[in-house]
Tab-separated table of C-alpha atoms (C1' of nucleotides) in Angstrom:
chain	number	residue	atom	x	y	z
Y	1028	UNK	CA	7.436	17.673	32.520
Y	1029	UNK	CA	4.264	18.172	34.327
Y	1030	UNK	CA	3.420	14.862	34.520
Y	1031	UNK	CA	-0.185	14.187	36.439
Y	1032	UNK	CA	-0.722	10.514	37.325
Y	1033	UNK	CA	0.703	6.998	36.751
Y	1034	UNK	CA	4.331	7.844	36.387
Y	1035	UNK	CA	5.064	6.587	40.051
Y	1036	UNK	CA	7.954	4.903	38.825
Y	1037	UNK	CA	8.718	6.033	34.962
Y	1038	UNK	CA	10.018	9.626	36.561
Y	1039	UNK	CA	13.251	8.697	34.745
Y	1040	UNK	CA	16.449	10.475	36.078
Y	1041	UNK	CA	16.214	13.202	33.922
Y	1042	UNK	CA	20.030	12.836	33.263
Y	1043	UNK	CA	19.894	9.281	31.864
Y	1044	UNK	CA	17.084	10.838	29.614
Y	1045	UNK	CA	19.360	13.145	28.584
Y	1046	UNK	CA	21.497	10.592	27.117
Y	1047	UNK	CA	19.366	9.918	24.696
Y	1048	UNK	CA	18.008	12.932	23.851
Y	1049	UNK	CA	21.945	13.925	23.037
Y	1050	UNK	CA	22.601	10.907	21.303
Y	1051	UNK	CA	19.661	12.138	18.918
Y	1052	UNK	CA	20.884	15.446	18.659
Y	1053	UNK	CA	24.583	14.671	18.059
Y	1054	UNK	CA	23.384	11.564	15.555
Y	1055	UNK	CA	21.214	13.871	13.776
Y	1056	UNK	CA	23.456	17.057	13.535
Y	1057	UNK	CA	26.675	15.236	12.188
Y	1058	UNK	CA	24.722	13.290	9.561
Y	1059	UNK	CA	23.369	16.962	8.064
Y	1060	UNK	CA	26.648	17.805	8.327
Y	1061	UNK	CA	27.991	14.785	6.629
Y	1062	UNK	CA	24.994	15.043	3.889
Y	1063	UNK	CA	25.844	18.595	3.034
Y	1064	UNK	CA	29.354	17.715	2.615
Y	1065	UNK	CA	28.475	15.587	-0.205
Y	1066	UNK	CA	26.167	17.696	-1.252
Y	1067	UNK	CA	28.541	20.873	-1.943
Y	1068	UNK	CA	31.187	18.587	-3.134
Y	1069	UNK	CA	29.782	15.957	-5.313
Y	1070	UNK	CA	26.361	16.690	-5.602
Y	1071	UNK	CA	25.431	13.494	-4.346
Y	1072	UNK	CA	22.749	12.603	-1.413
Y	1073	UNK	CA	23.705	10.554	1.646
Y	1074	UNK	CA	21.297	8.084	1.129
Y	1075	UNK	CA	22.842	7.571	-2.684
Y	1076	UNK	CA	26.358	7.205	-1.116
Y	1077	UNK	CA	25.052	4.690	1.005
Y	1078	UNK	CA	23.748	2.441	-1.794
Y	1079	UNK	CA	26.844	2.996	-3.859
Y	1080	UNK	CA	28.455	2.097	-1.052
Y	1081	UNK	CA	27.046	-0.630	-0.598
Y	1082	UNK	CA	26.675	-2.225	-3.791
Y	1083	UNK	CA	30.840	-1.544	-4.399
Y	1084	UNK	CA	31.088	-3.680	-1.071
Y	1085	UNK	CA	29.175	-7.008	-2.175
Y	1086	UNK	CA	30.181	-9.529	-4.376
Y	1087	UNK	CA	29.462	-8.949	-8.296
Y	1088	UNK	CA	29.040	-5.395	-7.528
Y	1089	UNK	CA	25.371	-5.714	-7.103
Y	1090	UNK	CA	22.386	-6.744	-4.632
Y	1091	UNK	CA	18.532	-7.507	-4.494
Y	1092	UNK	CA	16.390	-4.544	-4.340
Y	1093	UNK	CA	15.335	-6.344	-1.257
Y	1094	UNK	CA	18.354	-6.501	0.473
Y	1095	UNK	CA	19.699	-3.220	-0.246
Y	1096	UNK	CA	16.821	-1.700	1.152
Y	1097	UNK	CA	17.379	-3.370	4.477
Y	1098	UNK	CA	20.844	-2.482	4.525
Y	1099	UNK	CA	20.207	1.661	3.917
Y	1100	UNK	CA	17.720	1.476	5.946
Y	1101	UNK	CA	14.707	2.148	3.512
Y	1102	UNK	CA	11.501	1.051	2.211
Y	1103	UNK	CA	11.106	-1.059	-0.580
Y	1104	UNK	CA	8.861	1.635	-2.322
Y	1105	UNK	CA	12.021	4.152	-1.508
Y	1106	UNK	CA	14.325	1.928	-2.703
Y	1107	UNK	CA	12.586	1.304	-5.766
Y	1108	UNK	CA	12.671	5.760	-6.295
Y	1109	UNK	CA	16.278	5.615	-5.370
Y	1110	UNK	CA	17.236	3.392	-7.483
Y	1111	UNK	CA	15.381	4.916	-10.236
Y	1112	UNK	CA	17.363	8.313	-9.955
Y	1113	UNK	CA	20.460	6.846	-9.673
Y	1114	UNK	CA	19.684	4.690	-13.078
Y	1115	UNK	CA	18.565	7.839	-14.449
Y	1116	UNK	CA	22.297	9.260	-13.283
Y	1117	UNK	CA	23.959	5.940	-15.111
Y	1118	UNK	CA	25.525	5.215	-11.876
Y	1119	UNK	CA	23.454	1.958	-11.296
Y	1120	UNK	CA	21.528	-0.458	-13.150
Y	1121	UNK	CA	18.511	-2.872	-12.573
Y	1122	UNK	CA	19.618	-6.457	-13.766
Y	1123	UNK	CA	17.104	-9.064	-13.561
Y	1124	UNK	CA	17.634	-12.150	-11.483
Y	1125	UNK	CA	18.168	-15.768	-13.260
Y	1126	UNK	CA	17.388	-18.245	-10.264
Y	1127	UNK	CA	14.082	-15.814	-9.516
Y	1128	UNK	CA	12.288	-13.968	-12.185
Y	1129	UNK	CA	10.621	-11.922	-9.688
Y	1130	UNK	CA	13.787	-10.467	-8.324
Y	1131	UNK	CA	15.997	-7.555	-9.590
Y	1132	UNK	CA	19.560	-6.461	-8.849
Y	1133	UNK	CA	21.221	-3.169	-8.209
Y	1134	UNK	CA	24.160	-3.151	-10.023
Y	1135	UNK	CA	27.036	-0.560	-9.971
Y	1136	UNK	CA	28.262	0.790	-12.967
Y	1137	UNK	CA	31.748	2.223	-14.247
Y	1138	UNK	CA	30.736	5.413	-13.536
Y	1139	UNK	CA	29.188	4.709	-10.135
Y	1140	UNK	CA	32.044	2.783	-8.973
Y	1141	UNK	CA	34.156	6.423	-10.327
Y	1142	UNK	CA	31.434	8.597	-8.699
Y	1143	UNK	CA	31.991	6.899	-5.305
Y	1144	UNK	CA	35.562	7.347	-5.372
Y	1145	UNK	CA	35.213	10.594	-5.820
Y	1146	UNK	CA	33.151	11.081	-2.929
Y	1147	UNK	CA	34.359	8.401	-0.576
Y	1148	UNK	CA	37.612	11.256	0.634
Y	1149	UNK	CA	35.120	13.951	1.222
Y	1150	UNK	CA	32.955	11.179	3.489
Y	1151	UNK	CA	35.652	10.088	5.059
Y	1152	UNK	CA	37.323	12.920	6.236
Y	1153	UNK	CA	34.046	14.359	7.435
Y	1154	UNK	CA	33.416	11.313	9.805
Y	1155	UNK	CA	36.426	11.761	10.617
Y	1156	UNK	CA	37.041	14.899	11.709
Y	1157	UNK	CA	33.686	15.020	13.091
Y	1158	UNK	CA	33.460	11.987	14.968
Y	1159	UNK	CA	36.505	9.671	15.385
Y	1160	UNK	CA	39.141	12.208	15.425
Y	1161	UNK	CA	36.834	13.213	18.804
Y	1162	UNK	CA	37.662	10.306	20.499
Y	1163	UNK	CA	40.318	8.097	21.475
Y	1164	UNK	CA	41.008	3.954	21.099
Y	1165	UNK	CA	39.596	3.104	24.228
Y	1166	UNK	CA	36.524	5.151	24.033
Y	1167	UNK	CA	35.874	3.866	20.309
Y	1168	UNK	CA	35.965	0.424	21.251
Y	1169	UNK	CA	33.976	1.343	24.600
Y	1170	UNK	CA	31.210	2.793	21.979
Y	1171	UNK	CA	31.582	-0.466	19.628
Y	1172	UNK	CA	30.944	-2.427	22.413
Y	1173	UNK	CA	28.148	-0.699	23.374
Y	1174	UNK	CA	26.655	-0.477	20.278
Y	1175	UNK	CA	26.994	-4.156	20.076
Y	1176	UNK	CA	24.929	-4.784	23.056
Y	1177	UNK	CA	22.763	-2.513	21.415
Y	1178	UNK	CA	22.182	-4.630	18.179
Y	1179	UNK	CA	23.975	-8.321	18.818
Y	1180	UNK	CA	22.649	-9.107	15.511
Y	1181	UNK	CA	24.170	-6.282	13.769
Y	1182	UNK	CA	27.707	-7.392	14.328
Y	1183	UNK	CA	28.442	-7.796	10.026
Q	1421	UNK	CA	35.821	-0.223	-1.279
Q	1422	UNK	CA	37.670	-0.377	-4.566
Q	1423	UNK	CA	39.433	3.104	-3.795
Q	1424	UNK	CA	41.428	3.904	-6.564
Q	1425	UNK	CA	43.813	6.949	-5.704
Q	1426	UNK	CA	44.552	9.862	-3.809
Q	1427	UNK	CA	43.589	8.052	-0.127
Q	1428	UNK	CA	46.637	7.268	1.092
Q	1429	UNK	CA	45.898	8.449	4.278
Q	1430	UNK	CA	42.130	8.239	4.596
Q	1431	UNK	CA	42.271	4.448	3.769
Q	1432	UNK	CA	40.482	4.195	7.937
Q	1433	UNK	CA	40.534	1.235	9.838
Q	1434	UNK	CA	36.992	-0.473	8.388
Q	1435	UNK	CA	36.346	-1.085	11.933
Q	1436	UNK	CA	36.801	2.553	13.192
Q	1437	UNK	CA	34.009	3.298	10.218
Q	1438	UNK	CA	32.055	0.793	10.946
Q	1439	UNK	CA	31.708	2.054	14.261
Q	1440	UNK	CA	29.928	5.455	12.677
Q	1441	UNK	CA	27.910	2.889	10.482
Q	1442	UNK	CA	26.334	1.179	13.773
Q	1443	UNK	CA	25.373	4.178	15.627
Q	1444	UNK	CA	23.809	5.440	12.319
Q	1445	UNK	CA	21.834	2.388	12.424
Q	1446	UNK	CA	20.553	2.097	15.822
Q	1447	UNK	CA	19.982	5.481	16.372
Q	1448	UNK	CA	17.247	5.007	13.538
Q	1449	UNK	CA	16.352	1.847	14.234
Q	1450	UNK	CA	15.700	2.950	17.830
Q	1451	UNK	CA	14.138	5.891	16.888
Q	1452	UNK	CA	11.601	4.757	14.346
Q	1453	UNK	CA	10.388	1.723	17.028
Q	1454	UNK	CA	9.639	5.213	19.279
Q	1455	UNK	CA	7.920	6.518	16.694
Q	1456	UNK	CA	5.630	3.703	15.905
Q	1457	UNK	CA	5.180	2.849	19.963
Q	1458	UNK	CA	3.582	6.010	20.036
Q	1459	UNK	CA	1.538	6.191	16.672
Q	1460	UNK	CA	0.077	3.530	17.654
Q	1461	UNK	CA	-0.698	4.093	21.365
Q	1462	UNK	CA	-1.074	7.851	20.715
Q	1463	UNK	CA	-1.504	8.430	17.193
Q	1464	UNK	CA	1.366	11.641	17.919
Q	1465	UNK	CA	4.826	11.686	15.789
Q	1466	UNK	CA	7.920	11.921	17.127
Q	1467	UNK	CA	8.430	15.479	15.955
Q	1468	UNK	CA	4.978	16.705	17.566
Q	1469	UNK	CA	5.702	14.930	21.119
Q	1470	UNK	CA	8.956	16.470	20.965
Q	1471	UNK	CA	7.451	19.736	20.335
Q	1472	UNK	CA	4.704	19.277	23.061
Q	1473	UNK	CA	7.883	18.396	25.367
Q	1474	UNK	CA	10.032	21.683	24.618
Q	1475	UNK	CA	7.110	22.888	25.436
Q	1476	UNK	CA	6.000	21.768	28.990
Q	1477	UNK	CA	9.645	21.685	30.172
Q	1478	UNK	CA	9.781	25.676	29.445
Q	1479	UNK	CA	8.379	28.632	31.465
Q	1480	UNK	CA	5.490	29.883	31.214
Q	1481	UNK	CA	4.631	26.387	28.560
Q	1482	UNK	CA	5.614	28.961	25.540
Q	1483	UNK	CA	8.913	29.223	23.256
Q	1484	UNK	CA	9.462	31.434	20.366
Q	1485	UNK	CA	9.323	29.962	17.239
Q	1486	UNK	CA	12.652	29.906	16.563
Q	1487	UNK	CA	14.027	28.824	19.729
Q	1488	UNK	CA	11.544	26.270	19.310
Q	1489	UNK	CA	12.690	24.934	15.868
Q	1490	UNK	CA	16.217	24.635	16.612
Q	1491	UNK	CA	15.652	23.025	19.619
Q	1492	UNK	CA	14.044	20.145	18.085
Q	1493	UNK	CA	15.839	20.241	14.985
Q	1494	UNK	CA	13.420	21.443	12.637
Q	1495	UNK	CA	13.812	24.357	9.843
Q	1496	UNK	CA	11.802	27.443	10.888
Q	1497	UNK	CA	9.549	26.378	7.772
Q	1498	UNK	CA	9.163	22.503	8.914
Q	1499	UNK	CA	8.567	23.975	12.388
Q	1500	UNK	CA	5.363	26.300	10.704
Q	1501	UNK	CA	3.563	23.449	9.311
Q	1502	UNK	CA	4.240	21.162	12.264
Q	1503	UNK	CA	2.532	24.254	14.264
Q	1504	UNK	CA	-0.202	24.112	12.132
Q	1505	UNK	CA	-0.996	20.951	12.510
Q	1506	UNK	CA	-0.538	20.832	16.518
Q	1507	UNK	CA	-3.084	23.738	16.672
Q	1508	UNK	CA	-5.526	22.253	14.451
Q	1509	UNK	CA	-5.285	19.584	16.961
Q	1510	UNK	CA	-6.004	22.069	20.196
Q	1511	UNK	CA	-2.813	20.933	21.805
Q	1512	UNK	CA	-0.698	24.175	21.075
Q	1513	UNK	CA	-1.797	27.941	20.297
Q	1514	UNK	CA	-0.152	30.820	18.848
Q	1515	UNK	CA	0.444	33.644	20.421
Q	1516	UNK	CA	2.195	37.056	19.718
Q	1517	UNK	CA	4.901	38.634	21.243
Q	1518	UNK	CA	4.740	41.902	23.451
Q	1519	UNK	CA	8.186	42.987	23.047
Q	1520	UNK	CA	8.559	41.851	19.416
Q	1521	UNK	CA	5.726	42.725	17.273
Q	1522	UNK	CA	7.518	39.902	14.970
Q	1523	UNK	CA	7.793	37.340	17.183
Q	1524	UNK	CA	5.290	34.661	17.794
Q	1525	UNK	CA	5.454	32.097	20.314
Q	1526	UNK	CA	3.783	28.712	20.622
Q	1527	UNK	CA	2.110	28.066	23.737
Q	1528	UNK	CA	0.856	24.296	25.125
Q	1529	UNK	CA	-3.018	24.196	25.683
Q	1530	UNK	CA	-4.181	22.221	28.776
Q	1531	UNK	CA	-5.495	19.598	26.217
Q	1532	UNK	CA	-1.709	19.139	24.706
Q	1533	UNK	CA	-0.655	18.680	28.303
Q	1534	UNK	CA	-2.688	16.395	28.971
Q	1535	UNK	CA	-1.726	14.378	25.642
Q	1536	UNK	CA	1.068	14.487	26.403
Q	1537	UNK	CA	1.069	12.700	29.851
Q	1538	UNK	CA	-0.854	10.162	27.824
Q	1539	UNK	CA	1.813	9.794	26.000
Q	1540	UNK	CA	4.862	10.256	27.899
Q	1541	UNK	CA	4.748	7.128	29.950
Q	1542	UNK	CA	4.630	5.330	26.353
Q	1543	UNK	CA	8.187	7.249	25.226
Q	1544	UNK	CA	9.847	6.543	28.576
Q	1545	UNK	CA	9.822	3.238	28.630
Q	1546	UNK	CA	9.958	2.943	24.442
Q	1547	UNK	CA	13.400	4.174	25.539
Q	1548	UNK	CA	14.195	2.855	28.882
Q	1549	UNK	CA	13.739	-0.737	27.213
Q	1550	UNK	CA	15.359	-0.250	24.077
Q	1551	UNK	CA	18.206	2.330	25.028
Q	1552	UNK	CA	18.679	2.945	28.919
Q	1553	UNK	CA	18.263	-0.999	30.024
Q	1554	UNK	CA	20.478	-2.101	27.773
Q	1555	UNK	CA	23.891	-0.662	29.780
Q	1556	UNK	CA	24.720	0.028	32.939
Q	1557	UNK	CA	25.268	2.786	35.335
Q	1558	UNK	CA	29.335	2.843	34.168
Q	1559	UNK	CA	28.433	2.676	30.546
Q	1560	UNK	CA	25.710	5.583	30.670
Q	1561	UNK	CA	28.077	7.366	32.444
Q	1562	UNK	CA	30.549	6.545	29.542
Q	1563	UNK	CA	28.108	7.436	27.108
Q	1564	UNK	CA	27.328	10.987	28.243
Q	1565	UNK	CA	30.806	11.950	28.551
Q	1566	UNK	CA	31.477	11.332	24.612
Q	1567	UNK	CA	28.612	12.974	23.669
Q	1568	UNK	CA	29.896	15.559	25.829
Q	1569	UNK	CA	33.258	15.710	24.064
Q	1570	UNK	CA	31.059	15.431	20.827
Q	1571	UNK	CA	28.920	18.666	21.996
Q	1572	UNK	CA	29.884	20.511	24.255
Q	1573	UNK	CA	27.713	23.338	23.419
Q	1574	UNK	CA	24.662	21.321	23.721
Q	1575	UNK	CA	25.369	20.935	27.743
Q	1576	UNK	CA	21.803	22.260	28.094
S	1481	DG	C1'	12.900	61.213	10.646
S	1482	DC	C1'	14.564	58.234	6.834
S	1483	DT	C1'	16.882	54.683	4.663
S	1484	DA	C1'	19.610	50.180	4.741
S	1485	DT	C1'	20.391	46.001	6.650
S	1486	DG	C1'	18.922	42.172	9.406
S	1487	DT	C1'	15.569	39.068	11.672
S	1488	DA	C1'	10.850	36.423	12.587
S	1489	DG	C1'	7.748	33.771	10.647
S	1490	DA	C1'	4.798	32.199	6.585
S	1491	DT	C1'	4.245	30.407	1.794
S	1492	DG	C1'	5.189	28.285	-3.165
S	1493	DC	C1'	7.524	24.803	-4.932
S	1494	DG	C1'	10.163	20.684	-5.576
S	1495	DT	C1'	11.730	16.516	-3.516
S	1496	DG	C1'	11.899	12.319	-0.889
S	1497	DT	C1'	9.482	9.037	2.005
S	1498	DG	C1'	6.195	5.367	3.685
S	1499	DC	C1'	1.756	2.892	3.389
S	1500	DA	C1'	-1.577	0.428	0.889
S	1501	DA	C1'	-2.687	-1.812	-3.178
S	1502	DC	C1'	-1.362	-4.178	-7.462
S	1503	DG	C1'	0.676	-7.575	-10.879
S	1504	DT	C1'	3.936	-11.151	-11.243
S	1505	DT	C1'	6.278	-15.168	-9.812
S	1506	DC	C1'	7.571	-18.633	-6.450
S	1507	DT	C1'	6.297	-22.360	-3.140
S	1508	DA	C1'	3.493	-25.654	-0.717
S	1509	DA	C1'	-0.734	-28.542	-0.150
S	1510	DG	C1'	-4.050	-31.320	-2.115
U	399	DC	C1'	-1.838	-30.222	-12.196
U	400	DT	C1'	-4.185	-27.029	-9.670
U	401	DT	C1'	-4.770	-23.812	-6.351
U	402	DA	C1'	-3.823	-20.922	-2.017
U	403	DG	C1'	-0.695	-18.212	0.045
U	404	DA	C1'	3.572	-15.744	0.358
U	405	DA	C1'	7.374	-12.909	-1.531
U	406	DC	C1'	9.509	-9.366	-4.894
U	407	DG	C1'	9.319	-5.099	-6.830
U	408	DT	C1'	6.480	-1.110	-8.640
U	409	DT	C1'	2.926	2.484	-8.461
U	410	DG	C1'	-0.880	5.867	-6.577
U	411	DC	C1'	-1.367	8.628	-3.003
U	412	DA	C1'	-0.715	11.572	0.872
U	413	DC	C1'	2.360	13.686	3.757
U	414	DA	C1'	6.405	16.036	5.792
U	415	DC	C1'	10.507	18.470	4.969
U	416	DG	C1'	13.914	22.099	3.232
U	417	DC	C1'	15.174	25.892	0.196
U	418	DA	C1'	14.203	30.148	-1.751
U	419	DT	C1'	11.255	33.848	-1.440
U	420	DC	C1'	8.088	37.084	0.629
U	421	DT	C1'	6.041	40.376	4.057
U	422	DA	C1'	6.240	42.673	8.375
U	423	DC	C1'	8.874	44.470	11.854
U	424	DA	C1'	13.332	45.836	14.275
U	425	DT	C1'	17.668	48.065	14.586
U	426	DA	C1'	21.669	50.903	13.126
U	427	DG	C1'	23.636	54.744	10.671
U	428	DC	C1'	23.090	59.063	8.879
DNA sequence: GCTATGTAGATGCGTGTGCAACGTTCTAAG
DNA sequence: CTTAGAACGTTGCACACGCATCTACATAGC
């Protein structure tokens, strides 16, 4: 590290840095796996499965732009791109909102809702075999519950 | 989910998924907050401290390229830009290989060092306080042994 | 020595992302 | 009713990344 001066006490055990830095690595790796799975298979990005997902998942089928960002993890502006491919693709469509005319919703369409079935086996089986099928009960609830103090809030 | 056929088998346990779904999310939750902690404070990327990092922790402050881009998860063409940009800067140089007349190998200037010993206190405890503080000694413990069992190549 | 195959790194191109700014609509204060 | 401020979604822009391709060099086979 070569660290000079006011790091009396942030000279982290190198180990429990390590954590992290795997927990990167291993996070990281699996999802290229994962997104090149889908890829190959279905021609279909992560980030779209995620939002297909995710719209087949809530009521009506469909969700405010808004939302749905937060829940893929993206910026409105990406969203917004996103969404326009996959409207482009006919596997969404932008509905507009009665109780707030400035609002939109994602909605899935027939073929979306066919397109993630498709997929969904290939996903599945690739966190599986690449992460669950790793581990056993105890450690996957040891990791929920860790995850949980990681994010109380994301308990849905 | 609305699965329709042909998962008779893959129909997982939501909450074994969801499990995969949470660590997806905190990992880039956690990892963007990094980010920003150190644009901010810094004005460096995550990538580029990473880089300067690889780079101080290995002899002679110099990797080749490659070993370089794999090591911080980059393609060799991502890693080339990101380069560029680190030497326009002053905090890493280019320079070539004696036994390889192919080879080139980026090398951390004094002033990259020193940046990043600005910045390392910053990224320790970015992830001391949102990562290591959260668990205990048991759980860390816990922790690195999965990712262990997920990697076990990567015990480097 | 000469050719064939492989590897290291750089570059053209397309794509996907976030930030800042914008127009529109909602909400609250007067 | 009017107006100030906030919220929703889109767009202009710049940037970072990966893939395919390219050049230069290395290595193996003859």
């Amino acid at each position: 590290m070569t660290l000079t001066a006011g790091e009396s006490r942030d000279a982290i055990g190198s180990e429990e840095l390590e954590v992290w830095r795997m927990l990167q690595r291993a996070q990281v790796r699996i999802t290229r796996l994962l997104e090149a799975d889908l890829m190959v298979a279905h021609d279909l990005a992560l980030a779209s499965y995620d939002v297909l997902n995710q719209l087949a998942e809530s009521p009506g089928r469909r969700l405010r732009m808004n939302d749905l960002a937060e829940r893929v993890l993206l910026s409105r502006s990406g969203l917004t791109r996103l969404i326009d491919r996959l409207q482009r693709d006919g596997l969404v469509e932008r509905e507009a909102c009665a109780s707030d005319a400035r609002g939109l919703f994602a909605v899935l369409t027939d073929a979306g809702a066919d397109r993630l079935a498709e997929a969904a086996p290939t996903y599945l089986r690739g966190i599986r075999s690449r992460f669950l099928d790793v581990f056993d009960e105890d450690e996957l609830r040891q990791c929920a519950a860790m995850l949980n103090k990681l994010f109380p809030e994301a308990a849905g």
